[in-house]
Short mmCIF file of C-alpha atoms in Angstrom, two decimals:
data_model
loop_
_atom_site.label_atom_id
_atom_site.label_comp_id
_atom_site.label_asym_id
_atom_site.label_seq_id
_atom_site.Cartn_x
_atom_site.Cartn_y
_atom_site.Cartn_z
CA MET A 1 -0.06 0.08 -0.01
CA ASN A 2 1.48 3.48 -0.99
CA LYS A 3 1.82 5.77 2.01
CA ILE A 4 -0.26 8.56 1.88
CA PRO A 5 0.81 12.17 3.43
CA LEU A 6 -1.08 12.81 6.60
CA LEU A 7 -2.52 16.11 5.14
CA VAL A 8 -3.83 14.20 2.04
CA LEU A 9 -5.37 11.62 4.34
CA LEU A 10 -7.24 14.20 6.32
CA ILE A 11 -8.68 15.81 3.35
CA THR A 12 -9.78 12.57 1.97
CA LEU A 13 -11.43 11.69 5.48
CA CYS A 14 -13.06 15.09 5.78
CA ALA A 15 -14.21 14.97 2.07
CA SER A 16 -15.85 11.62 2.73
CA ALA A 17 -17.70 12.85 5.81
CA PHE A 18 -19.37 15.56 3.51
CA SER A 19 -20.83 12.89 1.10
CA MET A 20 -24.49 13.75 0.38
CA GLN A 21 -27.20 11.77 2.50
CA TYR A 22 -29.60 12.43 -0.52
CA SER A 23 -29.28 12.97 -4.45
CA LEU A 24 -29.75 16.05 -5.98
CA TYR A 25 -33.37 17.34 -6.52
CA PRO A 26 -34.75 15.50 -9.71
CA GLU A 27 -35.75 18.09 -12.35
CA ASP A 28 -37.69 15.29 -14.22
CA GLY A 29 -41.19 16.19 -12.42
CA SER A 30 -40.82 12.87 -10.49
CA VAL A 31 -41.25 14.34 -7.09
CA GLU A 32 -43.33 17.29 -5.57
CA MET A 33 -42.30 20.71 -6.20
CA ASN A 34 -43.24 23.49 -3.79
CA TYR A 35 -40.91 26.48 -4.73
CA TRP A 36 -38.87 27.76 -7.37
CA TYR A 37 -36.02 30.07 -6.38
CA TYR A 38 -35.24 32.39 -9.38
CA SER A 39 -33.46 35.71 -10.12
CA GLY A 40 -36.66 37.91 -10.29
CA GLY A 41 -35.73 39.16 -13.64
CA GLN A 42 -33.88 42.18 -12.56
CA SER A 43 -30.38 40.49 -11.98
CA GLY A 44 -28.39 40.97 -15.37
CA PRO A 45 -30.81 41.10 -18.33
CA GLN A 46 -33.92 43.04 -17.46
CA ILE A 47 -37.20 41.05 -18.20
CA LYS A 48 -40.39 42.91 -18.56
CA LYS A 49 -42.70 43.19 -15.45
CA GLU A 50 -45.55 41.72 -17.38
CA VAL A 51 -43.54 38.61 -18.33
CA ILE A 52 -42.44 38.17 -14.72
CA GLU A 53 -45.90 38.41 -13.51
CA ASP A 54 -47.06 35.79 -16.07
CA ILE A 55 -44.42 33.38 -14.93
CA GLU A 56 -45.01 33.57 -11.27
CA LYS A 57 -48.70 33.44 -12.27
CA ALA A 58 -48.06 30.07 -14.12
CA PHE A 59 -45.97 28.70 -11.08
CA ARG A 60 -48.59 29.58 -8.70
CA SER A 61 -51.39 27.99 -10.70
CA GLU A 62 -49.61 24.73 -10.20
CA GLY A 63 -48.99 25.28 -6.31
CA VAL A 64 -45.42 26.23 -6.65
CA GLU A 65 -44.28 29.43 -5.00
CA PRO A 66 -41.79 31.48 -6.78
CA VAL A 67 -39.06 32.86 -4.57
CA VAL A 68 -36.71 35.78 -5.73
CA PHE A 69 -33.11 34.88 -4.96
CA ALA A 70 -31.43 37.68 -7.05
CA ASN A 71 -27.70 36.59 -6.61
CA TYR A 72 -27.19 35.89 -10.19
CA SER A 73 -28.89 36.14 -13.49
CA TRP A 74 -29.24 32.57 -14.49
CA MET A 75 -29.68 30.88 -10.97
CA GLN A 76 -30.32 27.39 -12.55
CA ASP A 77 -26.50 27.31 -13.23
CA ILE A 78 -25.37 27.91 -9.73
CA LEU A 79 -28.02 26.92 -7.27
CA PHE A 80 -28.48 23.19 -6.24
CA PHE A 81 -31.14 21.52 -3.76
CA ASP A 82 -31.21 17.91 -2.86
CA GLU A 83 -34.44 15.69 -3.10
CA VAL A 84 -35.54 16.48 0.43
CA GLY A 85 -35.39 20.47 -0.07
CA ASN A 86 -31.94 21.18 1.38
CA PHE A 87 -29.51 23.78 -0.14
CA VAL A 88 -26.64 22.01 -1.73
CA GLU A 89 -23.25 24.01 -1.46
CA LEU A 90 -20.86 23.16 -4.49
CA ALA A 91 -17.36 21.97 -3.66
CA ASN A 92 -15.16 24.78 -2.48
CA LEU A 93 -12.14 24.27 -4.81
CA PRO A 94 -9.27 26.42 -5.32
CA LEU A 95 -9.56 28.98 -8.16
CA ASN A 96 -7.47 26.93 -10.53
CA GLU A 97 -8.80 27.22 -13.97
CA ASP A 98 -7.92 23.53 -14.47
CA TYR A 99 -10.67 22.36 -12.27
CA TYR A 100 -13.31 24.50 -13.88
CA GLY A 101 -13.13 23.56 -17.60
CA GLY A 102 -16.53 23.73 -19.63
CA LEU A 103 -17.97 26.14 -17.33
CA THR A 104 -19.64 29.30 -19.06
CA MET A 105 -17.81 32.72 -18.36
CA GLY A 106 -20.52 33.97 -16.13
CA VAL A 107 -19.84 31.18 -13.57
CA PHE A 108 -16.04 30.79 -13.96
CA GLU A 109 -13.84 33.40 -15.64
CA SER A 110 -10.17 33.15 -15.90
CA PHE A 111 -8.04 36.34 -16.40
CA GLY A 112 -4.64 34.54 -16.72
CA TRP A 113 -1.62 34.79 -14.54
CA GLY A 114 -3.41 32.73 -11.75
CA SER A 115 -6.43 35.15 -11.47
CA ALA A 116 -10.00 34.16 -11.77
CA GLU A 117 -13.42 34.96 -10.54
CA LEU A 118 -16.01 32.25 -9.60
CA THR A 119 -19.74 32.72 -9.14
CA ARG A 120 -20.76 30.28 -6.41
CA VAL A 121 -23.53 30.30 -3.77
CA THR A 122 -22.24 29.46 -0.15
CA GLY A 123 -24.07 28.41 2.98
CA SER A 124 -24.02 32.14 4.15
CA ASP A 125 -26.14 32.96 1.05
CA PHE A 126 -28.75 30.55 2.36
CA SER A 127 -29.01 31.90 6.13
CA PRO A 128 -32.28 34.01 5.25
CA TYR A 129 -34.04 30.73 4.47
CA ASP A 130 -35.28 28.12 6.43
CA LYS A 131 -33.16 25.46 4.84
CA LYS A 132 -30.51 22.95 6.04
CA VAL A 133 -27.32 23.11 4.11
CA GLN A 134 -25.46 19.92 2.61
CA ASN A 135 -22.08 20.21 1.11
CA LEU A 136 -20.42 18.49 -1.66
CA SER A 137 -16.52 17.75 -1.29
CA LEU A 138 -15.54 17.47 -4.80
CA ALA A 139 -18.46 17.81 -7.26
CA PHE A 140 -18.79 21.25 -8.83
CA LEU A 141 -21.59 21.32 -11.54
CA GLU A 142 -23.29 23.80 -13.78
CA GLY A 143 -26.93 23.59 -13.65
CA GLY A 144 -27.68 24.23 -17.42
CA ALA A 145 -25.31 21.53 -18.49
CA THR A 146 -26.65 19.05 -15.74
CA ILE A 147 -29.84 16.82 -16.01
CA THR A 148 -31.20 15.19 -12.91
CA GLY A 149 -33.95 12.62 -12.55
CA LYS A 150 -35.09 9.19 -11.51
CA PHE A 151 -35.50 6.08 -13.16
CA ALA A 152 -38.61 3.95 -12.91
CA ASN A 153 -37.01 1.90 -10.18
CA GLY A 154 -36.55 5.07 -8.13
CA GLU A 155 -32.85 5.33 -8.53
CA SER A 156 -31.43 8.61 -9.11
CA TYR A 157 -29.22 9.62 -11.92
CA LEU A 158 -27.35 12.62 -13.12
CA ILE A 159 -26.03 13.52 -16.73
CA THR A 160 -23.34 16.12 -17.46
CA TYR A 161 -20.52 16.66 -19.56
CA GLU A 162 -16.99 14.81 -19.68
CA SER A 163 -15.38 18.27 -19.44
CA ARG A 164 -16.79 18.57 -15.87
CA PHE A 165 -15.44 15.03 -14.88
CA ASN A 166 -11.93 16.15 -16.30
CA GLY A 167 -11.81 19.30 -14.24
CA MET A 168 -13.12 17.40 -11.12
CA ALA A 169 -10.56 14.63 -11.97
CA LYS A 170 -7.75 17.26 -12.06
CA ALA A 171 -8.73 18.53 -8.65
CA TYR A 172 -8.91 14.98 -6.90
CA ARG A 173 -5.50 14.04 -8.26
CA ASP A 174 -4.00 17.31 -6.99
CA LEU A 175 -5.81 17.31 -3.62
CA ILE A 176 -6.42 13.74 -2.93
CA SER A 177 -4.50 11.20 -4.86
CA ASN A 178 -2.10 11.94 -7.74
CA SER A 179 -2.25 8.30 -8.74
CA ALA A 180 -5.90 7.80 -9.07
CA ASP A 181 -7.33 6.32 -11.97
CA SER A 182 -10.71 7.41 -13.77
CA GLU A 183 -12.70 4.67 -12.09
CA GLU A 184 -11.49 5.64 -8.60
CA ILE A 185 -12.48 9.22 -9.20
CA HIS A 186 -15.64 8.31 -10.86
CA ASN A 187 -16.88 6.23 -7.88
CA TYR A 188 -15.59 9.11 -5.64
CA LEU A 189 -17.86 11.52 -7.34
CA ALA A 190 -20.90 9.06 -7.38
CA ASN A 191 -20.52 8.81 -3.74
CA ASP A 192 -20.25 12.51 -3.28
CA LEU A 193 -23.52 12.96 -5.20
CA ASN A 194 -25.29 9.82 -3.51
CA LEU A 195 -25.41 7.99 -6.75
CA LYS A 196 -24.72 4.51 -8.02
CA PRO A 197 -21.50 4.92 -10.36
CA GLU A 198 -23.48 3.49 -13.25
CA ASN A 199 -26.09 6.43 -12.96
CA LEU A 200 -23.40 9.21 -13.17
CA ILE A 201 -23.28 9.65 -16.83
CA PHE A 202 -20.77 11.93 -18.63
CA ILE A 203 -21.37 13.07 -22.26
CA PRO A 204 -18.09 12.83 -24.42
CA THR A 205 -16.39 16.20 -25.11
CA LYS A 206 -16.84 15.86 -28.78
CA ALA A 207 -20.52 16.43 -28.27
CA GLY A 208 -19.44 20.05 -27.51
CA SER A 209 -20.43 22.21 -24.59
CA GLU A 210 -23.96 23.66 -25.23
CA HIS A 211 -26.21 23.52 -22.29
CA LEU A 212 -28.13 20.47 -21.89
CA ASP A 213 -31.43 22.21 -21.16
CA LEU A 214 -31.49 23.67 -24.62
CA PHE A 215 -32.00 20.44 -26.60
CA MET A 216 -33.30 17.87 -23.95
CA LYS A 217 -35.91 17.50 -21.00
CA ALA A 218 -36.01 14.79 -18.51
CA LEU A 219 -39.63 13.36 -17.67
CA PRO A 220 -40.34 10.86 -14.87
CA GLY A 221 -39.56 7.12 -15.21
CA GLY A 222 -36.21 7.58 -17.05
CA VAL A 223 -37.85 9.34 -20.19
CA ILE A 224 -35.80 11.99 -21.97
CA LEU A 225 -37.12 14.30 -24.74
CA ILE A 226 -34.42 15.13 -27.15
CA ASP A 227 -34.63 17.54 -29.99
CA ASP A 228 -35.17 16.21 -33.40
CA PRO A 229 -33.68 18.75 -35.96
CA SER A 230 -34.49 16.59 -38.90
CA ARG A 231 -38.20 17.35 -38.59
CA ARG A 232 -37.65 21.23 -37.92
CA VAL A 233 -39.05 22.19 -41.63
CA GLU A 234 -41.80 19.58 -41.36
CA VAL A 235 -42.91 20.70 -38.07
CA ALA A 236 -42.75 24.57 -38.81
CA SER A 237 -44.41 24.07 -42.36
CA SER A 238 -47.39 22.36 -40.88
CA ALA A 239 -47.81 24.36 -37.81
CA LEU A 240 -47.44 27.79 -39.48
CA LYS A 241 -48.86 27.02 -42.80
CA ASN A 242 -51.79 29.60 -42.02
CA SER A 243 -49.93 32.02 -39.78
CA SER A 244 -49.54 35.64 -40.60
CA SER A 245 -46.14 35.95 -39.07
CA ASN A 246 -43.04 35.76 -41.01
CA THR A 247 -41.54 33.13 -38.78
CA LEU A 248 -42.07 30.13 -41.29
CA ASN A 249 -40.02 32.03 -43.94
CA ASN A 250 -37.22 32.82 -41.55
CA ILE A 251 -37.05 29.30 -40.40
CA MET A 252 -37.04 27.99 -43.96
CA ALA A 253 -34.20 30.41 -44.81
CA TYR A 254 -32.26 29.15 -42.07
CA GLU A 255 -32.90 25.33 -42.59
CA GLU A 256 -32.73 25.52 -46.29
CA GLY A 257 -29.88 27.82 -46.95
CA ASP A 258 -26.11 27.54 -47.29
CA ASN A 259 -25.37 29.70 -44.10
CA TYR A 260 -24.80 27.98 -40.88
CA SER A 261 -24.28 24.73 -42.55
CA TRP A 262 -21.28 23.90 -40.31
CA GLN A 263 -23.32 24.63 -37.18
CA LYS A 264 -26.25 22.64 -38.54
CA ASN A 265 -24.22 19.52 -39.55
CA ASN A 266 -22.47 19.48 -36.21
CA TYR A 267 -25.72 19.86 -34.28
CA LYS A 268 -26.99 16.93 -35.95
CA LYS A 269 -23.90 14.84 -35.05
CA LYS A 270 -24.01 15.91 -31.50
CA ILE A 271 -27.87 14.86 -31.31
CA ASN A 272 -26.93 11.52 -32.88
CA LEU A 273 -24.16 11.03 -30.48
CA VAL A 274 -25.87 12.22 -27.45
CA THR A 275 -29.09 9.68 -28.34
CA SER A 276 -26.86 6.83 -29.03
CA LEU A 277 -25.11 7.23 -25.76
CA LEU A 278 -28.29 7.83 -23.68
CA GLU A 279 -30.60 5.23 -25.17
CA LYS A 280 -28.58 2.29 -23.78
CA LYS A 281 -30.22 3.49 -20.19
CA PHE A 282 -33.09 5.78 -20.97
CA LYS A 283 -36.26 5.90 -23.10
CA ILE A 284 -35.54 8.60 -25.56
CA ILE A 285 -38.29 10.44 -27.44
CA SER A 286 -37.27 12.43 -30.47
CA ILE A 287 -39.32 15.41 -30.63
CA THR A 288 -38.74 18.93 -32.46
CA GLY A 289 -38.67 21.68 -29.80
CA ARG A 290 -36.33 24.50 -31.09
CA PHE A 291 -36.44 26.57 -34.00
CA PHE A 292 -33.73 28.69 -35.62
CA GLU A 293 -34.74 31.62 -37.91
CA TYR A 294 -32.57 33.45 -40.55
CA PHE A 295 -33.46 37.04 -40.81
CA THR A 296 -32.68 40.76 -41.24
CA ASN A 297 -33.05 42.96 -38.60
CA VAL A 298 -34.14 46.76 -38.62
CA ASN A 299 -30.33 47.79 -39.02
CA GLY A 300 -30.09 45.47 -42.29
CA VAL A 301 -27.96 42.99 -40.59
CA THR A 302 -29.07 39.32 -41.42
CA THR A 303 -27.99 36.72 -38.72
CA GLY A 304 -29.35 33.49 -37.57
CA GLN A 305 -31.24 33.47 -34.21
CA GLU A 306 -32.99 31.18 -31.93
CA LEU A 307 -36.21 32.73 -30.32
CA ILE A 308 -38.36 29.52 -29.75
CA ASN A 309 -37.20 26.71 -27.48
CA PHE A 310 -39.63 24.69 -25.67
CA PHE A 311 -37.11 22.32 -23.93
CA ASN A 312 -35.77 25.24 -21.69
CA GLY A 313 -38.80 24.89 -19.27
CA VAL A 314 -39.60 23.50 -15.93
CA SER A 315 -41.73 20.31 -15.49
CA GLY A 316 -43.07 18.87 -12.22
CA VAL A 317 -46.27 17.43 -10.45
CA ASN A 318 -48.83 19.35 -8.69
CA LYS A 319 -50.54 18.71 -5.51
CA GLN A 320 -53.40 17.00 -7.34
CA GLY A 321 -50.76 14.60 -8.84
CA ASN A 322 -51.28 16.13 -12.26
CA PRO A 323 -48.08 16.75 -14.52
CA PHE A 324 -47.24 20.20 -15.56
CA TYR A 325 -44.81 22.09 -17.86
CA ILE A 326 -44.07 25.59 -17.93
CA THR A 327 -41.76 27.01 -20.63
CA ASN A 328 -41.07 29.62 -22.96
CA MET A 329 -43.49 31.47 -25.29
CA ALA A 330 -43.41 31.41 -29.17
CA GLU A 331 -44.14 35.15 -29.62
CA ASN A 332 -46.39 35.93 -32.22
CA ASP A 333 -46.48 32.03 -33.25
CA PRO A 334 -49.19 30.44 -30.98
CA GLU A 335 -49.54 27.73 -33.55
CA LEU A 336 -46.09 26.47 -32.44
CA GLU A 337 -47.22 26.36 -28.72
CA ASP A 338 -50.18 24.37 -29.97
CA TYR A 339 -48.07 21.90 -31.66
CA TRP A 340 -45.87 21.51 -28.58
CA SER A 341 -49.03 21.05 -26.37
CA LYS A 342 -50.36 18.24 -28.53
CA GLU A 343 -46.88 16.45 -28.31
CA LEU A 344 -47.06 16.69 -24.52
CA SER A 345 -50.50 15.51 -24.27
CA VAL A 346 -49.46 12.30 -25.75
CA LEU A 347 -47.03 11.91 -22.82
CA GLY A 348 -49.88 12.59 -20.14
CA PHE A 349 -50.02 16.37 -19.79
CA ASP A 350 -53.19 18.27 -19.91
CA SER A 351 -53.57 21.41 -21.74
CA LYS A 352 -54.59 23.46 -18.65
CA ASN A 353 -51.23 22.44 -17.11
CA ILE A 354 -49.21 23.56 -20.00
CA HIS A 355 -47.83 27.28 -19.80
CA TYR A 356 -45.81 29.54 -22.15
CA PRO A 357 -44.89 32.59 -20.04
CA GLY A 358 -41.14 32.71 -20.53
CA GLU A 359 -38.88 34.81 -22.90
CA TYR A 360 -36.33 32.81 -24.85
CA SER A 361 -33.10 34.21 -26.78
CA ASN A 362 -30.17 32.46 -28.07
CA GLY A 363 -29.64 30.12 -25.19
CA SER A 364 -31.28 31.76 -22.18
CA GLY A 365 -34.93 31.16 -21.05
CA LEU A 366 -37.10 30.39 -18.34
CA ASP A 367 -35.28 27.24 -17.02
CA CYS A 368 -32.12 29.21 -16.97
CA MET A 369 -33.69 31.66 -14.30
CA GLY A 370 -34.17 29.36 -11.34
CA SER A 371 -34.10 26.15 -9.58
CA PRO A 372 -37.06 24.17 -8.29
CA THR A 373 -37.24 22.37 -4.90
CA ILE A 374 -39.65 20.59 -2.79
#
């Protein structure tokens, strides 16, 4: 047995003591939701008052109380709870940029020469709330790039990117054991997060780093909705054939034009890669839920934009036991909302429990604003 320096041994023992008693709150709608802690729309990009009012109204109609926690614009990325409602404090790792690869600039920003800034919620931030605090010893996650849920047998799972594993593995080897192999670190992280190792799933780096909540949505029982880009033209053409908006023309211009061909091809490859990985453990349902447009703005500049995304929403179950889904609007295009509602109805959602109050633009929407909890 290799000798371990006393300091490293103490770090290891202390870290083990911090392993969570419960898994992270499952965002798939498999357990009760009572609160949604969110930025309030005033921290960072300003959201119109009437939109905030509509968002809060939608949550309250399902028995969920919105709580303003205005530490950061996109609270989903940095705020975590466990499945019994405790706040979860992410690992307090040194500001080494090697430990934070794959995080968005708002969460971790390196300025070079050993200087960096980390946006992190700590136990002291939770003090105004009647919540216990649980600590992670090594795991540092980003909410938008993390999917949590439960399989039909009740076991919890977590999906995130391999880049997060690489960063946490670097920290483990620096702080705990420099000879550790990937399996040892994977098992340690799983224990830290109160998961079976096989239920801690990392998506390969070659799939990119786009937040998972932009193209997939977890539902109860190990079901995951994943965007189907191959049907985007078909869906838009069918839904918007009688629409007076110009959205269909903009979608067709993006999908059928030569511009952004690299992005479009890479996106399809990513979807295929993620689907082939996850279908080994999950029931995958392919569904078109985001729409890119190519249009010219008032200044004469023509660009690609994504203003409609239904994956970037919040699903749960209300006190009557009915599933609900709260997501982003398709402004000026209610026909697309009708299409999504019909797709959800097949999955057991009633139209009265499907809401479209959120604003979405190029990677940021309702789901990014907050974190649900029991």
